[in-house]
Every structure is written in structure tokens, then in C-alpha cells.
XYZ file of C-alpha atoms in Angstrom:
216
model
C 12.773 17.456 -8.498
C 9.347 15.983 -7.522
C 6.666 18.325 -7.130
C 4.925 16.545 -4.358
C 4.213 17.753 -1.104
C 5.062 14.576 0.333
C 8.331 13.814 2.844
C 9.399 10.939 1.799
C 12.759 8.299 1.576
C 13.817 7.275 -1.551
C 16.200 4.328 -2.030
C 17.615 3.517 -5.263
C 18.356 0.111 -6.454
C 22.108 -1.190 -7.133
C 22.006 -0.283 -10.898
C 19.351 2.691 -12.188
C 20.652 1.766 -16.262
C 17.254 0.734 -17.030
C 13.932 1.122 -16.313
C 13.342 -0.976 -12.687
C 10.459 -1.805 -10.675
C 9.308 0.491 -7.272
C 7.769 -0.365 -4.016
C 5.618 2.503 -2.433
C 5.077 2.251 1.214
C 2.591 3.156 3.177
C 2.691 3.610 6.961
C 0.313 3.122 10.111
C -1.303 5.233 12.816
C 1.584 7.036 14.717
C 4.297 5.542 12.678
C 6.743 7.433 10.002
C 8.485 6.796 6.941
C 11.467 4.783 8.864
C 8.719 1.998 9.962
C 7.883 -0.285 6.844
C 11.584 -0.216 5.087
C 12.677 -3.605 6.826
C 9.647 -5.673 5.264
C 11.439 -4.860 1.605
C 15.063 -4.916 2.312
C 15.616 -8.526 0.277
C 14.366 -6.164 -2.530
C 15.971 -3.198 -2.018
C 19.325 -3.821 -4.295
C 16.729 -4.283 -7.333
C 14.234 -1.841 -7.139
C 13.182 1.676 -5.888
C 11.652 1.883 -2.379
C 9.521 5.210 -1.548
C 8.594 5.262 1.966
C 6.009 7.555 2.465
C 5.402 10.116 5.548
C 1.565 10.535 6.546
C 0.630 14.177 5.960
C -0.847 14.394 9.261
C 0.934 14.857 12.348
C -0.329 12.311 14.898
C 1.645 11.390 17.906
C 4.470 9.546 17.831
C 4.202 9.939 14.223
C 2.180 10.702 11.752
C -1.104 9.938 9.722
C -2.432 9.745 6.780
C -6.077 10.606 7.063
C -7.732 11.520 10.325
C -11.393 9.405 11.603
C -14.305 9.224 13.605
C -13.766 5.959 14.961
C -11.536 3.165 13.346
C -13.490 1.970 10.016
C -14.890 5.307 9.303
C -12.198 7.945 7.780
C -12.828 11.968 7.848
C -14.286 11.527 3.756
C -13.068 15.241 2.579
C -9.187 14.630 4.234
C -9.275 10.692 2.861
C -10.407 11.712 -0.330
C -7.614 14.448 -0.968
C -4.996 11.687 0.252
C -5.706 9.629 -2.081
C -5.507 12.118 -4.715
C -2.409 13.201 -3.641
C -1.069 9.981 -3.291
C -1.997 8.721 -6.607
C -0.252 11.567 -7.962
C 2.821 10.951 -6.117
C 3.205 7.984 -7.915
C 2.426 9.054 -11.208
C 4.943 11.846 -10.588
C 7.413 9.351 -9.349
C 7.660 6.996 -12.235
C 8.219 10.002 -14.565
C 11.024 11.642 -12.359
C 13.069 8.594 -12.199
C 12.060 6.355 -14.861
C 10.143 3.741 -13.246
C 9.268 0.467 -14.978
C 5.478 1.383 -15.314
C 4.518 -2.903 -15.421
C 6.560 -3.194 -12.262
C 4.662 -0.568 -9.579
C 4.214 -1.733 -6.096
C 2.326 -0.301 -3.049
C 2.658 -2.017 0.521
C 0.449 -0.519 3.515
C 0.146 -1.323 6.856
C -2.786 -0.921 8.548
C -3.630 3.116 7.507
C -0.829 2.408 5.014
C -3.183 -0.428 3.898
C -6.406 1.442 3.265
C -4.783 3.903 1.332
C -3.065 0.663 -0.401
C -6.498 -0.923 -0.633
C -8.196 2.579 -2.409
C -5.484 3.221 -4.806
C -5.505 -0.465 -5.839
C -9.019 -0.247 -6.812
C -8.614 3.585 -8.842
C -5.557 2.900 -10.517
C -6.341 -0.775 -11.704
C -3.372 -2.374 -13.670
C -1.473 0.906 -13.437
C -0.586 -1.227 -10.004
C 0.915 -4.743 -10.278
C 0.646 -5.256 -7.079
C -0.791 -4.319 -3.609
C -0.095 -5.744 -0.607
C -2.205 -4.870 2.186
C -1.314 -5.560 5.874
C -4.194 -5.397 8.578
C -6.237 -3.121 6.981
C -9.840 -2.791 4.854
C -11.539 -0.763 2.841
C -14.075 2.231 3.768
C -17.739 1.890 2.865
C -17.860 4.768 0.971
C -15.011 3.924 -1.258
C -16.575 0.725 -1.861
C -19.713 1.769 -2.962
C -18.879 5.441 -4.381
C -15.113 5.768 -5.693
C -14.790 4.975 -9.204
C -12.616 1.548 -10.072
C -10.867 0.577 -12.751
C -9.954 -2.653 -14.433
C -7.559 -4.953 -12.463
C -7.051 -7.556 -15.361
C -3.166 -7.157 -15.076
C -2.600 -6.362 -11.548
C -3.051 -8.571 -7.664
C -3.382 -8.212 -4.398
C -1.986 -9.365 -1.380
C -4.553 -8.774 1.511
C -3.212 -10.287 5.062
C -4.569 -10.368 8.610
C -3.893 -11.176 11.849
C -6.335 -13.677 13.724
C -6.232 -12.140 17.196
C -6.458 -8.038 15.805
C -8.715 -6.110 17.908
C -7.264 -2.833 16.266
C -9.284 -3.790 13.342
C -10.973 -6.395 13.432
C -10.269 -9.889 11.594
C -13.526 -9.545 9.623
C -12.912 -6.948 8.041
C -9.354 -8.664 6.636
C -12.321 -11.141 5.165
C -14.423 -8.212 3.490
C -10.987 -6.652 1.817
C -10.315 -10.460 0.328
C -14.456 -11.330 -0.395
C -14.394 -7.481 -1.815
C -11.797 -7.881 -4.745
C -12.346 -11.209 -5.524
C -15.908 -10.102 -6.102
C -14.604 -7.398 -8.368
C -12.767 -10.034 -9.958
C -9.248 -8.976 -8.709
C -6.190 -11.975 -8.227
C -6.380 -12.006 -4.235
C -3.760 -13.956 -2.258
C -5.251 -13.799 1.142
C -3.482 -15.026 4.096
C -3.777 -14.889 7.992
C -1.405 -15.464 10.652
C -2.059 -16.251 14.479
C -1.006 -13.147 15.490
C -2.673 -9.383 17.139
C -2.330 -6.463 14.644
C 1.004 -6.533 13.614
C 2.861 -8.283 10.596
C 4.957 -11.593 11.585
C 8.547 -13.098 10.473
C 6.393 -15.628 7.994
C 4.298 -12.259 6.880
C 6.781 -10.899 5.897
C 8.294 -13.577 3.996
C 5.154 -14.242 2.062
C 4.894 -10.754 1.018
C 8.383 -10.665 -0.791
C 7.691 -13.898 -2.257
C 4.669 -12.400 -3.431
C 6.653 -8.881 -5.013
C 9.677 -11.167 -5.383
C 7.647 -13.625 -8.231
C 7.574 -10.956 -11.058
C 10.475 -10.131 -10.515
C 12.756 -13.592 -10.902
C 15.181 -11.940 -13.993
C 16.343 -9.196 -12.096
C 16.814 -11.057 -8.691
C 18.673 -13.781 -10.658
């Protein structure tokens, strides 16, 4: 049984004989665990999908960290988050056997900052983050402690018209890691801040090319 205080689904892949990969996901403002499921389905027969519930109640939903204004989370709540969440997926890939090279994390907007932070603390323990209209928070940037991201990438994508958060700060996630040296796919879509039919599509294809010998 997972320690965790997180609420959260879990959906198991078609065969659990093995070791197989898992895609964490990470909602937005006012959203729930229910909200980011469809982006993954194509990938749901082959791996483990944990759908995350913000720990913050925040109407109609939840959240996961609370803020100032938008670009400026409460530090002492994001900070514990993060801690929490990083644990939940250590925790999970003991409790049912996760393939440790094949660990995912998808966010969407919130779901993408905490994406975005735990990309840049866990390093390679991540293969892969994708981050959907979000960026990352000064003080992480400039204070949180990173670690190597030789074996992992990143998916970082934006939409054109978002005046939720702004399209420049989609350009400071992307400038960010590939400063730090990180494998950054960035892509933007004409669209307001929300994640298209072709967004999705490039984000599977992006999980979806490690993982060609299972899908096959």
C-alpha cells in the first residue's frame, strides 16, 4: 500500500509480468485527477498512468501549490509539494515495480511547473518531462539544487495566444534547460492556454519513441 498522502488514479497496463514504464500526471488550476488521462490513452495498454490530485482544494478542483499572482508560487507550500511529489514517485516505482529507465511526468499548466521542478531535481531519474503551458519559478531557478540530465528530455510546449501565462515564459522554460544543457523539444501551437489535437499527438510521439518494443 503506498504511503503517500496523495489521491490519486492508478491504471495498470495490459500485462504487469515485467518491469514497465509509468506516466505521472500532473493537473492544472481547478482541475482534478480525471482531467489529463485522455492525453495518454494510446499509452495506456503499455504502461502505468498515475494521475495525480492537487493537495489543495481550489474551486472546481483542486491545486497544487497556492500564489501571489500567476508566476510567483507561495515558496514554503511549493517547496513541500515538490517534496512530496518526488517522493510519490520514488514510492511508486518500488510499490509496483516500475521500470526505473522508463519514468514519465506530464503537467499542465500547475501540473507543468511541478513537471518543470522535479525535472530539474531528479535529473535522469526522469526520462522524460513533458510540460504543457507552464514555466519555471525564479526561485527554483536560481536556488533549488539540479541534478544531471545526461539521460533524460524534455518536452516544453506553448500556446501562442496564452494570456494565462504568458508565451514568454514557454521561451524561458525551453532557453532555461537548453542552457543547463538538457535535450529540449520545444514546440508551440496557435492556440490560448490549452493543449490542441496536434499537442497532443506530439507529446505521445514524444513518450511513444522510447518506447517502440513494447508498443510493437
Amino acid at each position: 500500500m503506498m504511503q503517500s498522502p496523495y489521491t490519486f488514479v492508478h491504471k495498470a497496463p495490459a500485462s504487469t509480468d515485467e518491469k514497465r514504464p509509468a506516466i505521472f500526471l500532473l493537473h492544472g488550476l481547478g482541475s482534478n485527477e480525471h482531467d489529463l488521462l485522455q492525453l495518454v490513452g494510446e499509452l495506456e495498454s503499455s504502461c502505468h498512468i498515475f494521475s495525480l490530485q492537487g493537495p489543495i482544494k481550489h474551486a472546481p478542483g483542486y491545486a497544487f501549490y497556492t500564489f501571489e499572482e500567476e508566476g510567483f508560487p507561495t515558496r514554503d507550500v511549493f517547496d513541500k509539494v515538490i517534496q512530496f511529489t518526488q517522493a510519490f514517485i520514488f514510492e511508486a516505482i518500488q510499490e509496483f515495480n516500475l521500470d526505473v529507465e522508463k519514468i514519465y511526468v506530464v503537467g499542465f499548466n500547475q501540473g507543468a511547473v511541478v513537471a518543470q521542478t522535479l525535472a530539474l531535481i531528479m535529473g535522469s531519474a526522469i526520462r522524460g518531462t513533458v510540460a504543457l503551458s507552464g514555466y519555471i519559478p525564479e526561485f527554483v531557478a536560481v536556488e533549488y539544487n539540479r541534478l544531471p540530465m545526461d539521460k533524460s528530455k524534455i518536452f516544453i510546449s506553448h500556446g501562442e495566444y496564452d494570456y494565462v501565462f504568458p508565451f514568454v515564459w514557454g521561451e524561458g522554460s525551453a532557453t532555461f534547460f537548453k542552457d543547463f544543457g538538457a535535450d529540449v523539444t520545444f514546440k508551440t501551437y496557435p492556440d490560448g492556454h490549452g493543449v490542441t489535437a496536434e499537442n497532443i499527438q506530439d507529446l505521445v510521439a514524444f513518450i511513444a519513441g522510447d518506447l517502440t518494443t513494447i508498443l510493437n
